[in-house]
GROMACS .gro file of C-alpha atoms in nm:
model
  191
    1MET     CA    1  -7.325 -15.124  10.400
    2GLN     CA    2  -7.005 -15.001  10.563
    3SER     CA    3  -6.671 -15.048  10.386
    4LEU     CA    4  -6.534 -15.289  10.645
    5GLU     CA    5  -6.844 -15.509  10.630
    6ARG     CA    6  -6.811 -15.522  10.251
    7CYS     CA    7  -6.460 -15.661  10.296
    8VAL     CA    8  -6.494 -15.899  10.590
    9GLY     CA    9  -6.863 -15.978  10.640
   10ASP     CA   10  -6.942 -15.989  11.012
   11VAL     CA   11  -6.739 -15.706  11.166
   12GLY     CA   12  -6.761 -15.840  11.524
   13THR     CA   13  -6.621 -16.177  11.421
   14PHE     CA   14  -6.347 -16.004  11.221
   15PHE     CA   15  -6.226 -15.802  11.522
   16GLU     CA   16  -6.256 -16.100  11.757
   17LYS     CA   17  -6.081 -16.362  11.542
   18HIS     CA   18  -5.878 -16.193  11.269
   19TRP     CA   19  -5.775 -15.830  11.330
   20ASN     CA   20  -5.398 -15.836  11.400
   21ARG     CA   21  -5.421 -16.216  11.441
   22ALA     CA   22  -5.508 -16.427  11.140
   23PRO     CA   23  -5.581 -16.392  10.768
   24LEU     CA   24  -5.938 -16.397  10.642
   25LEU     CA   25  -6.062 -16.480  10.294
   26ARG     CA   26  -6.413 -16.375  10.198
   27ALA     CA   27  -6.463 -16.563   9.874
   28ALA     CA   28  -6.641 -16.421   9.570
   29PRO     CA   29  -6.955 -16.640   9.592
   30ASP     CA   30  -7.035 -16.467   9.922
   31ASN     CA   31  -6.929 -16.127   9.794
   32ASP     CA   32  -6.997 -16.126   9.418
   33GLY     CA   33  -6.965 -15.781   9.261
   34ALA     CA   34  -6.886 -15.626   9.598
   35PHE     CA   35  -6.625 -15.385   9.464
   36ASP     CA   36  -6.753 -15.304   9.115
   37ASP     CA   37  -6.829 -14.947   9.219
   38LEU     CA   38  -6.474 -14.874   9.341
   39ALA     CA   39  -6.264 -14.921   9.029
   40SER     CA   40  -6.253 -15.129   8.715
   41ILE     CA   41  -5.982 -15.232   8.473
   42ASP     CA   42  -6.123 -14.970   8.234
   43ASP     CA   43  -6.089 -14.702   8.506
   44LEU     CA   44  -5.728 -14.799   8.573
   45ASP     CA   45  -5.651 -14.815   8.201
   46HIS     CA   46  -5.797 -14.466   8.162
   47MET     CA   47  -5.572 -14.337   8.443
   48VAL     CA   48  -5.259 -14.477   8.282
   49ALA     CA   49  -5.339 -14.403   7.917
   50SER     CA   50  -5.536 -14.079   7.932
   51VAL     CA   51  -5.530 -13.895   8.262
   52GLY     CA   52  -5.154 -13.887   8.306
   53VAL     CA   53  -5.065 -14.047   8.637
   54HIS     CA   54  -4.763 -13.882   8.799
   55ALA     CA   55  -4.447 -14.091   8.781
   56SER     CA   56  -4.425 -14.072   9.161
   57ASN     CA   57  -4.759 -14.261   9.181
   58LEU     CA   58  -4.674 -14.542   8.941
   59ARG     CA   59  -4.409 -14.810   8.949
   60MET     CA   60  -4.359 -15.136   8.769
   61VAL     CA   61  -4.234 -15.465   8.913
   62ALA     CA   62  -4.127 -15.783   8.735
   63ARG     CA   63  -4.004 -16.107   8.888
   64GLY     CA   64  -3.945 -15.944   9.226
   65ARG     CA   65  -3.755 -15.640   9.097
   66THR     CA   66  -3.871 -15.282   9.059
   67LEU     CA   67  -3.808 -15.162   8.704
   68PRO     CA   68  -3.610 -14.840   8.651
   69VAL     CA   69  -3.839 -14.538   8.611
   70ALA     CA   70  -3.688 -14.468   8.268
   71ALA     CA   71  -3.830 -14.801   8.144
   72TYR     CA   72  -4.186 -14.662   8.142
   73THR     CA   73  -4.153 -14.281   8.149
   74VAL     CA   74  -4.028 -14.002   7.922
   75PRO     CA   75  -3.851 -13.676   8.012
   76PRO     CA   76  -4.072 -13.367   8.052
   77GLY     CA   77  -4.100 -13.131   7.757
   78ASN     CA   78  -3.874 -12.826   7.724
   79LYS     CA   79  -4.149 -12.589   7.841
   80SER     CA   80  -4.229 -12.790   8.153
   81ARG     CA   81  -4.165 -12.629   8.491
   82SER     CA   82  -4.128 -12.972   8.647
   83SER     CA   83  -3.832 -13.205   8.623
   84GLU     CA   84  -4.049 -13.509   8.701
   85ARG     CA   85  -4.055 -13.766   8.424
   86LEU     CA   86  -4.392 -13.834   8.260
   87VAL     CA   87  -4.558 -14.175   8.252
   88SER     CA   88  -4.578 -14.305   7.896
   89GLY     CA   89  -4.889 -14.518   7.838
   90PRO     CA   90  -4.728 -14.703   7.544
   91LEU     CA   91  -4.413 -14.783   7.746
   92VAL     CA   92  -4.620 -14.897   8.045
   93TYR     CA   93  -4.815 -15.134   7.821
   94GLU     CA   94  -4.496 -15.265   7.656
   95ARG     CA   95  -4.358 -15.356   7.999
   96PHE     CA   96  -4.697 -15.504   8.093
   97GLU     CA   97  -4.696 -15.722   7.779
   98ASP     CA   98  -4.347 -15.838   7.886
   99GLY     CA   99  -4.497 -15.957   8.218
  100ALA     CA  100  -4.446 -15.657   8.449
  101THR     CA  101  -4.700 -15.564   8.717
  102ILE     CA  102  -4.836 -15.206   8.712
  103VAL     CA  103  -4.851 -15.056   9.061
  104LEU     CA  104  -5.068 -14.745   9.099
  105GLU     CA  105  -5.003 -14.591   9.440
  106SER     CA  106  -5.210 -14.362   9.662
  107LEU     CA  107  -5.525 -14.391   9.451
  108HIS     CA  108  -5.731 -14.274   9.750
  109ARG     CA  109  -5.587 -13.925   9.696
  110TYR     CA  110  -5.738 -13.873   9.351
  111TRP     CA  111  -6.009 -14.134   9.288
  112SER     CA  112  -6.326 -14.017   9.467
  113HIS     CA  113  -6.490 -14.362   9.497
  114LEU     CA  114  -6.180 -14.491   9.674
  115THR     CA  115  -6.146 -14.176   9.885
  116ASP     CA  116  -6.489 -14.229  10.042
  117PHE     CA  117  -6.440 -14.605  10.083
  118CYS     CA  118  -6.098 -14.552  10.242
  119ARG     CA  119  -6.223 -14.281  10.478
  120ASP     CA  120  -6.498 -14.512  10.602
  121LEU     CA  121  -6.247 -14.795  10.654
  122GLU     CA  122  -6.017 -14.559  10.846
  123LEU     CA  123  -6.302 -14.471  11.083
  124SER     CA  124  -6.384 -14.839  11.140
  125LEU     CA  125  -6.023 -14.946  11.195
  126GLY     CA  126  -5.881 -14.637  11.365
  127HIS     CA  127  -5.582 -14.631  11.127
  128ARG     CA  128  -5.469 -14.428  10.827
  129LEU     CA  129  -5.489 -14.621  10.501
  130GLN     CA  130  -5.337 -14.610  10.157
  131VAL     CA  131  -5.493 -14.758   9.845
  132ASN     CA  132  -5.271 -14.914   9.579
  133ALA     CA  133  -5.377 -15.105   9.268
  134TYR     CA  134  -5.174 -15.394   9.129
  135ILE     CA  135  -5.242 -15.500   8.771
  136THR     CA  136  -5.056 -15.820   8.685
  137PRO     CA  137  -5.068 -15.991   8.345
  138PRO     CA  138  -5.206 -16.345   8.340
  139GLY     CA  139  -4.939 -16.603   8.419
  140SER     CA  140  -4.704 -16.345   8.572
  141GLN     CA  141  -4.592 -16.269   8.925
  142GLY     CA  142  -4.475 -15.922   9.021
  143PHE     CA  143  -4.350 -15.986   9.373
  144ASP     CA  144  -4.156 -16.264   9.539
  145VAL     CA  145  -4.278 -16.412   9.868
  146HIS     CA  146  -4.242 -16.134  10.126
  147ARG     CA  147  -4.364 -16.000  10.460
  148ASP     CA  148  -4.550 -15.671  10.484
  149THR     CA  149  -4.486 -15.437  10.777
  150HIS     CA  150  -4.852 -15.337  10.780
  151ASP     CA  151  -5.191 -15.504  10.756
  152VAL     CA  152  -5.321 -15.553  10.402
  153PHE     CA  153  -5.670 -15.577  10.253
  154VAL     CA  154  -5.672 -15.726   9.903
  155LEU     CA  155  -5.989 -15.650   9.707
  156GLN     CA  156  -5.991 -15.853   9.386
  157VAL     CA  157  -6.171 -15.615   9.151
  158SER     CA  158  -6.120 -15.806   8.826
  159GLY     CA  159  -5.983 -16.138   8.708
  160SER     CA  160  -5.827 -16.385   8.947
  161LYS     CA  161  -5.495 -16.434   9.124
  162HIS     CA  162  -5.347 -16.727   9.312
  163TRP     CA  163  -5.254 -16.627   9.667
  164ILE     CA  164  -5.055 -16.818   9.925
  165VAL     CA  165  -5.054 -16.665  10.274
  166TYR     CA  166  -4.810 -16.823  10.516
  167ASP     CA  167  -4.823 -16.833  10.895
  168ARG     CA  168  -4.605 -16.549  11.027
  169ASP     CA  169  -4.454 -16.778  11.294
  170ASP     CA  170  -4.410 -17.083  11.068
  171PRO     CA  171  -4.316 -16.972  10.714
  172GLU     CA  172  -4.358 -17.329  10.585
  173LEU     CA  173  -4.727 -17.344  10.685
  174ALA     CA  174  -4.968 -17.208  10.422
  175LEU     CA  175  -5.282 -17.076  10.594
  176ILE     CA  176  -5.445 -16.978  10.264
  177ASP     CA  177  -5.362 -17.132   9.926
  178GLU     CA  178  -5.644 -17.024   9.694
  179GLU     CA  179  -5.731 -16.877   9.358
  180ILE     CA  180  -5.890 -16.544   9.452
  181GLU     CA  181  -6.173 -16.447   9.216
  182SER     CA  182  -6.325 -16.110   9.130
  183GLY     CA  183  -6.537 -15.991   9.423
  184SER     CA  184  -6.321 -16.168   9.682
  185ALA     CA  185  -6.158 -15.989   9.974
  186LEU     CA  186  -5.851 -16.105  10.162
  187TYR     CA  187  -5.724 -15.963  10.493
  188ILE     CA  188  -5.360 -16.031  10.584
  189PRO     CA  189  -5.222 -15.910  10.919
  190LYS     CA  190  -4.871 -15.765  10.917
  191GLY     CA  191  -4.581 -16.005  10.932
   0.00000   0.00000   0.00000
């Protein structure tokens, strides 16, 4: 099955009714386990705690504000040729326990499952893509209500998250107001 079909179901209907027009939620019961092969919480935990994600590919957000890099990184060692700060797994998890969202950026560049999935989506959509992962503690919210300047596909890989998607022309009108479960996919056009 192609990547786009895994996200939206019927591709023809998606392009006709939703692409650049309207949000689409493909709920978990129709899509159960659809993204288990792409990444898991254990995979993301391994990246943060063991692999050593570059500080330029990780940020943390709490209550609508980006945390200072020094809140979850340490300076490089004396023998390092780089001046880039190093992500500290323990500091990341301290901030997470305090309610901060972990944002892993550009995962398609170094996670092979996502690279292939993303490449296939790019061919279907005719656009370059970027894959980010957002890990938010239960009961927390990383971002305030906002508008994105690009289309977004949300693939709920684990857990659940309450999403409200507003009409871009009428910001008082909620088009989607749902608890998104693992296996669900949500498309949101820019704006």
